[in-house]
Short mmCIF file of C-alpha atoms and ligand atoms in Angstrom, two decimals:
data_model
loop_
_atom_site.label_atom_id
_atom_site.label_comp_id
_atom_site.label_asym_id
_atom_site.label_seq_id
_atom_site.Cartn_x
_atom_site.Cartn_y
_atom_site.Cartn_z
CA HIS A 1 105.29 134.57 71.33
CA ALA A 2 103.40 131.22 71.07
CA ASP A 3 101.40 131.85 74.18
CA THR A 4 100.33 135.18 73.18
CA ALA A 5 99.27 133.94 69.84
CA MET A 6 97.32 131.22 71.47
CA TYR A 7 95.73 133.67 73.83
CA HIS A 8 94.50 135.85 70.84
CA ALA A 9 93.35 132.77 68.96
CA LYS A 10 91.38 132.00 71.99
CA ASN A 11 89.75 135.29 72.27
CA GLN A 12 88.88 135.48 68.67
CA GLY A 13 87.50 131.90 68.96
CA ARG A 14 85.14 133.13 71.73
CA ASN A 15 83.98 136.01 69.56
CA ASN A 16 83.41 133.88 66.40
CA CYS A 17 81.75 130.96 67.77
CA GLN A 18 80.70 130.01 64.14
CA PHE A 19 84.31 129.18 63.39
CA TYR A 20 85.56 127.74 66.55
CA SER A 21 83.92 125.50 69.20
CA ALA A 22 84.79 127.47 72.29
CA GLY A 23 85.13 124.17 74.20
CA LEU A 24 87.77 122.90 71.90
CA SER A 25 89.82 126.04 71.58
CA ARG A 26 89.76 126.34 75.38
CA THR A 27 91.12 122.72 75.78
CA VAL A 28 93.78 123.29 73.17
CA TYR A 29 94.87 126.53 74.91
CA GLU A 30 94.65 125.29 78.44
CA ASN A 31 96.61 122.17 77.51
CA LEU A 32 99.42 124.29 75.97
CA MET A 33 99.51 126.57 78.93
CA LEU A 34 99.45 123.62 81.35
CA GLU A 35 102.19 121.86 79.50
CA SER A 36 104.48 124.84 79.54
CA ALA A 37 103.79 125.48 83.30
CA LEU A 38 104.59 121.82 84.09
CA ARG A 39 108.08 122.42 82.64
CA ASN A 40 108.81 124.71 85.57
CA ALA A 41 106.65 122.93 88.27
CA GLU A 42 109.46 121.00 89.73
CA GLU A 43 112.07 123.82 90.18
CA ARG A 44 109.23 126.08 91.46
CA GLY A 45 108.54 123.60 94.29
CA GLU A 46 104.93 123.01 92.92
CA LEU A 47 105.25 119.26 92.88
CA SER A 48 104.79 116.95 95.99
CA LEU A 49 104.08 113.44 96.74
CA HIS A 50 101.14 112.08 98.69
CA TYR A 51 101.17 108.65 100.24
CA GLN A 52 98.16 106.43 100.55
CA PRO A 53 98.48 103.51 102.97
CA GLN A 54 98.37 99.89 102.07
CA PHE A 55 97.25 97.14 104.43
CA ASP A 56 97.45 93.48 104.95
CA LEU A 57 93.68 92.62 104.76
CA THR A 58 93.93 89.66 107.10
CA THR A 59 96.12 91.06 109.89
CA GLY A 60 95.26 94.77 109.41
CA ARG A 61 98.87 95.47 109.52
CA LEU A 62 100.49 98.42 107.48
CA ILE A 63 102.47 97.13 104.49
CA GLY A 64 103.42 100.73 103.17
CA ALA A 65 102.10 103.14 100.70
CA GLU A 66 101.42 104.10 97.20
CA ALA A 67 103.18 107.41 96.27
CA LEU A 68 100.88 109.70 94.18
CA VAL A 69 102.25 112.88 92.60
CA ARG A 70 100.50 116.20 93.25
CA TRP A 71 100.80 119.53 91.48
CA LEU A 72 99.79 122.62 93.15
CA HIS A 73 99.77 125.45 90.68
CA PRO A 74 99.86 129.03 92.31
CA GLU A 75 97.08 130.36 90.26
CA LEU A 76 95.26 127.28 89.07
CA GLY A 77 95.21 125.48 92.27
CA SER A 78 95.68 121.77 92.54
CA ILE A 79 95.70 119.91 89.12
CA SER A 80 94.82 116.33 89.01
CA PRO A 81 97.37 113.71 87.90
CA ALA A 82 94.67 112.29 85.68
CA GLN A 83 95.15 115.58 83.63
CA PHE A 84 98.89 116.35 83.82
CA ILE A 85 100.24 112.79 83.62
CA ALA A 86 98.66 112.51 80.17
CA LEU A 87 100.19 115.91 79.11
CA ALA A 88 103.53 114.83 80.46
CA GLU A 89 103.35 111.71 78.38
CA GLU A 90 102.43 113.53 75.21
CA SER A 91 105.22 116.11 75.57
CA GLY A 92 107.89 113.75 76.85
CA GLN A 93 108.28 115.44 80.19
CA ILE A 94 107.10 112.23 81.90
CA VAL A 95 110.64 110.87 81.78
CA LYS A 96 112.02 113.75 83.98
CA LEU A 97 108.79 113.90 85.97
CA GLY A 98 108.85 110.10 86.68
CA GLU A 99 112.43 110.29 87.67
CA TRP A 100 111.66 112.97 90.15
CA VAL A 101 108.90 110.86 91.60
CA VAL A 102 111.26 107.74 92.05
CA ARG A 103 113.98 109.74 93.55
CA ASN A 104 111.78 111.60 96.04
CA THR A 105 109.98 108.32 97.05
CA CYS A 106 113.31 106.51 97.53
CA ARG A 107 114.63 109.39 99.61
CA GLN A 108 111.48 109.31 101.72
CA ILE A 109 111.61 105.54 102.35
CA LYS A 110 115.18 105.89 103.36
CA GLN A 111 114.36 108.63 105.75
CA TRP A 112 111.49 106.68 107.30
CA LEU A 113 113.81 103.71 107.84
CA ASN A 114 116.52 105.88 109.21
CA GLN A 115 114.00 107.14 111.78
CA GLY A 116 113.43 103.49 112.80
CA LEU A 117 109.93 103.49 111.33
CA LYS A 118 108.76 100.17 109.87
CA LEU A 119 107.32 99.58 106.35
CA GLU A 120 107.78 96.78 103.82
CA ARG A 121 107.63 98.82 100.59
CA VAL A 122 106.25 101.92 98.74
CA SER A 123 105.05 101.70 95.28
CA VAL A 124 105.42 104.28 92.51
CA ASN A 125 103.41 104.58 89.34
CA VAL A 126 105.45 104.40 86.18
CA SER A 127 103.98 105.10 82.67
CA ALA A 128 104.78 103.11 79.66
CA LEU A 129 106.60 106.04 77.91
CA GLN A 130 108.95 106.48 80.91
CA ILE A 131 110.13 102.86 80.49
CA GLN A 132 110.31 103.01 76.62
CA ARG A 133 112.37 106.24 76.50
CA GLY A 134 115.54 106.91 78.25
CA ASN A 135 117.46 104.28 80.28
CA PHE A 136 114.84 103.62 83.00
CA ALA A 137 116.51 100.68 84.64
CA ASP A 138 119.83 102.51 84.80
CA SER A 139 118.16 105.60 86.09
CA VAL A 140 116.41 103.59 88.90
CA GLY A 141 119.66 101.70 89.74
CA GLN A 142 121.41 104.97 90.02
CA ILE A 143 118.82 106.49 92.33
CA LEU A 144 119.02 103.39 94.47
CA ARG A 145 122.72 103.82 94.77
CA GLU A 146 122.65 107.54 95.44
CA THR A 147 119.95 107.16 98.23
CA GLY A 148 121.42 104.02 99.61
CA LEU A 149 117.96 102.25 99.68
CA ALA A 150 117.68 98.51 99.50
CA ALA A 151 115.74 97.69 96.18
CA ASN A 152 113.11 95.55 97.89
CA PHE A 153 111.55 98.60 99.48
CA LEU A 154 110.65 100.00 96.12
CA GLU A 155 107.78 98.68 94.02
CA LEU A 156 106.95 99.96 90.55
CA GLU A 157 103.42 99.82 89.12
CA VAL A 158 103.15 99.44 85.43
CA THR A 159 99.71 99.45 83.73
CA GLU A 160 98.42 96.66 81.80
CA SER A 161 98.46 98.61 78.44
CA PHE A 162 102.16 98.66 78.91
CA ILE A 163 102.20 94.89 78.55
CA ILE A 164 100.34 94.97 75.41
CA GLU A 165 102.15 97.80 73.64
CA ALA A 166 105.68 97.20 74.63
CA GLU A 167 106.82 93.53 74.57
CA GLN A 168 110.23 94.75 73.65
CA SER A 169 110.41 96.55 77.11
CA PHE A 170 110.08 93.17 78.91
CA ALA A 171 113.86 93.30 79.11
CA ILE A 172 113.87 96.43 81.18
CA LEU A 173 111.37 94.86 83.69
CA ASP A 174 113.67 91.91 83.85
CA ALA A 175 116.60 94.12 84.63
CA LEU A 176 114.66 95.91 87.41
CA ARG A 177 113.74 92.61 88.88
CA GLN A 178 117.29 91.41 88.82
CA MET A 179 118.16 94.56 90.92
CA GLY A 180 115.50 93.46 93.49
CA VAL A 181 112.95 95.97 92.70
CA GLU A 182 109.27 94.69 93.15
CA LEU A 183 106.95 94.91 90.28
CA ALA A 184 103.10 95.25 90.15
CA ILE A 185 100.47 95.41 87.31
CA ASP A 186 98.26 98.41 88.09
CA ASP A 187 94.55 98.74 87.12
CA PHE A 188 94.38 95.14 86.32
CA GLY A 189 91.28 94.05 84.40
CA THR A 190 90.74 97.36 82.65
CA SER A 191 92.67 96.44 79.44
CA TYR A 192 92.64 93.21 77.45
CA SER A 193 96.07 91.94 78.36
CA SER A 194 96.90 88.45 77.29
CA LEU A 195 97.20 86.15 80.15
CA LYS A 196 100.35 84.49 78.68
CA TYR A 197 102.24 87.72 79.48
CA LEU A 198 101.51 87.39 83.15
CA LYS A 199 103.40 84.11 83.32
CA ARG A 200 106.35 85.78 81.45
CA LEU A 201 106.69 89.08 83.40
CA PRO A 202 108.79 89.11 86.55
CA ILE A 203 105.93 90.57 88.54
CA GLN A 204 104.95 89.88 92.25
CA ARG A 205 101.52 91.53 92.34
CA LEU A 206 98.28 92.42 90.56
CA LYS A 207 96.28 95.55 91.55
CA ILE A 208 92.51 94.90 91.13
CA ASP A 209 91.21 98.04 89.53
CA ARG A 210 88.85 100.24 91.58
CA SER A 211 86.14 99.99 88.95
CA PHE A 212 85.57 96.40 89.95
CA VAL A 213 86.07 96.92 93.67
CA GLN A 214 83.49 99.68 93.83
CA ASP A 215 80.37 97.73 93.16
CA ILE A 216 81.33 94.72 95.43
CA PRO A 217 79.25 93.13 97.00
CA ASN A 218 76.02 94.20 95.14
CA ASP A 219 77.03 93.73 91.50
CA LEU A 220 77.38 90.01 90.87
CA ASN A 221 79.58 90.66 87.80
CA SER A 222 82.09 92.76 89.79
CA ASN A 223 82.15 90.01 92.42
CA ALA A 224 82.81 87.30 89.87
CA ILE A 225 85.57 89.38 88.32
CA ALA A 226 87.27 90.12 91.52
CA ARG A 227 86.95 86.43 92.53
CA ALA A 228 88.33 85.26 89.14
CA VAL A 229 91.37 87.68 89.33
CA ILE A 230 92.22 86.65 92.88
CA ALA A 231 92.04 82.96 92.01
CA MET A 232 94.08 83.44 88.75
CA ALA A 233 96.71 85.32 90.69
CA ARG A 234 96.89 82.74 93.31
CA SER A 235 97.49 80.03 90.91
CA LEU A 236 100.27 82.10 89.27
CA GLN A 237 101.67 82.67 92.72
CA LEU A 238 101.16 86.44 92.66
CA GLU A 239 99.68 88.60 95.32
CA THR A 240 96.69 90.78 94.79
CA VAL A 241 96.09 94.20 96.02
CA ALA A 242 92.62 95.78 95.85
CA GLU A 243 92.44 99.48 95.16
CA GLY A 244 89.68 101.75 96.08
CA ILE A 245 88.19 99.87 99.07
CA GLU A 246 85.64 102.29 100.42
CA ASN A 247 83.72 100.19 102.86
CA SER A 248 83.98 97.11 105.23
CA GLN A 249 81.69 94.89 103.04
CA GLN A 250 84.17 95.33 100.07
CA ARG A 251 87.03 94.69 102.54
CA ASP A 252 85.42 91.55 103.86
CA PHE A 253 84.55 90.20 100.42
CA LEU A 254 87.94 90.56 99.08
CA MET A 255 89.54 89.18 102.19
CA ALA A 256 87.24 86.14 102.20
CA GLU A 257 88.31 85.54 98.46
CA GLY A 258 91.99 85.61 99.46
CA CYS A 259 93.07 89.07 98.32
CA GLN A 260 96.09 89.75 100.52
CA CYS A 261 96.41 93.64 100.40
CA GLY A 262 94.25 96.69 100.08
CA GLN A 263 94.01 100.44 99.92
CA GLY A 264 91.31 102.92 99.64
CA TYR A 265 89.37 105.69 101.51
CA PHE A 266 88.13 103.02 103.84
CA PHE A 267 91.72 102.85 105.31
CA GLY A 268 92.84 106.13 104.40
CA LYS A 269 93.15 108.81 101.56
CA PRO A 270 96.45 109.72 100.15
CA VAL A 271 98.06 112.30 102.53
CA PRO A 272 101.27 114.35 102.65
CA VAL A 273 104.35 112.94 104.14
CA VAL A 274 104.02 114.61 107.64
CA GLU A 275 100.51 113.28 108.01
CA PHE A 276 101.38 109.77 106.62
CA THR A 277 104.11 109.50 109.28
CA GLN A 278 101.99 110.61 112.08
CA LEU A 279 98.99 108.58 111.23
CA TYR A 280 100.53 105.35 110.10
CA LEU A 281 104.22 105.05 111.08
CA ALA A 282 104.82 106.94 114.29
CA GLY A 283 102.69 104.52 116.60
CA LEU A 284 104.32 101.27 115.31
P1 C2E B 301 96.19 104.80 90.29
O1 C2E B 301 97.72 104.44 90.23
O2 C2E B 301 95.16 103.72 89.86
O3 C2E B 301 95.98 105.38 91.67
C1 C2E B 301 94.77 105.22 92.41
C2 C2E B 301 93.98 106.53 92.27
O4 C2E B 301 92.64 106.20 92.99
C3 C2E B 301 94.59 107.68 92.87
O5 C2E B 301 94.03 108.86 92.28
C4 C2E B 301 93.98 107.68 94.31
O6 C2E B 301 93.91 108.93 94.98
C5 C2E B 301 92.50 107.03 94.14
N1 C2E B 301 91.93 106.35 95.13
C6 C2E B 301 92.63 105.65 96.05
N2 C2E B 301 91.61 105.13 96.89
C7 C2E B 301 90.37 105.53 96.44
C8 C2E B 301 89.07 105.20 96.98
O7 C2E B 301 88.80 104.56 97.88
N3 C2E B 301 88.01 105.88 96.24
C9 C2E B 301 88.21 106.61 95.17
N4 C2E B 301 87.33 107.22 94.53
N5 C2E B 301 89.56 106.94 94.69
C10 C2E B 301 90.54 106.32 95.37
P2 C2E B 301 95.04 110.07 91.91
O8 C2E B 301 95.98 110.35 93.11
O9 C2E B 301 94.14 111.12 91.42
O10 C2E B 301 95.88 109.50 90.75
C11 C2E B 301 95.20 109.13 89.52
C12 C2E B 301 96.13 108.37 88.61
O11 C2E B 301 97.21 109.22 88.09
C13 C2E B 301 96.75 107.11 89.27
O12 C2E B 301 95.88 106.01 89.25
C14 C2E B 301 98.04 106.97 88.37
O13 C2E B 301 97.71 106.30 87.19
C15 C2E B 301 98.45 108.27 87.93
N6 C2E B 301 99.46 108.85 88.66
C16 C2E B 301 99.49 109.37 89.98
N7 C2E B 301 100.81 109.65 90.36
C17 C2E B 301 101.62 109.19 89.28
C18 C2E B 301 103.00 109.28 89.12
O14 C2E B 301 103.80 109.60 89.95
N8 C2E B 301 103.47 108.74 87.96
C19 C2E B 301 102.56 108.29 86.96
N9 C2E B 301 103.14 107.77 85.82
N10 C2E B 301 101.26 108.27 87.22
C20 C2E B 301 100.86 108.72 88.30
MG1 MG B 302 98.78 103.01 90.93
MG1 MG B 303 95.78 101.72 90.33
MG1 MG B 304 93.31 102.86 89.08
#
């Protein structure tokens, strides 16, 4: 059995440090174990979604949320998406996992709307591989039909690296936009995307990466980058969403520069659905 073999290899590695770096073998072993555990995570009910609120910076009004996947393993505890999304991408599981995230988010938005609760949209992270493999646009269309959700309530966040790697996938984004789905570029500024793509892509929003937001207003370079991104977005008629706002100075700076929306611990951490409903939707 592969798992058992890995287990023995790991133990031997520990006893024979001259042959194996314990750190390396542990990582390989853990990754294999996690990857196989992830295959069953959905049916075992270990996956859930947390929602982080997004606000209009000027009016303070709630716009909606970003859905963030969570994995609670019975023995290992909660495993960060930074870890398991990469594994899911390497193993191809991201297609199924990503579909689960889209379906569950759409069901949740529909339920909120049915309860008479008001929100503009909820965004879902989509990995490049998810778009490249499988029929992503068809699958999203199918989910919208089966949940009866109007497409404009769903926003998909794709990363900048996707734009660089996958020019051939632009057609898929076009198809999604045709359906009425909203599109945003996530973590904007962290890769070296060509600006000419920004004009060609059917996107509505840029999300300013947290790494720029976190040093506002003391780091002049971060201020300059945030200012430039907001100005460029405006001239391309795109909205900007700042991520990782942790204090009022950051909020005030971004607002003054014309950034429309924001999210971050200053407003609220990602929370389970019941909490999100109580904290952000029930009073409206
Ligand atoms: P992201 O899409 O850039 O999401 C923002 C991350 O920043 C989230 O981490 C969120 O919890 C965290 N965050 C939000 N506000 C603050 C803040 O004020 N301060 C700090 N320090 N952090 C803040 P999380 O939930 O651990 O997700 C990490 C990444 O994993 C996400 O980055 C996204 O790239 C990926 N991810 C999460 N859920 C999914 C998913 O369903 N599908 C895919 N493909 N990727 C996902
Ligand atoms: Mg995101
Ligand atoms: Mg982001
Ligand atoms: Mg980010």
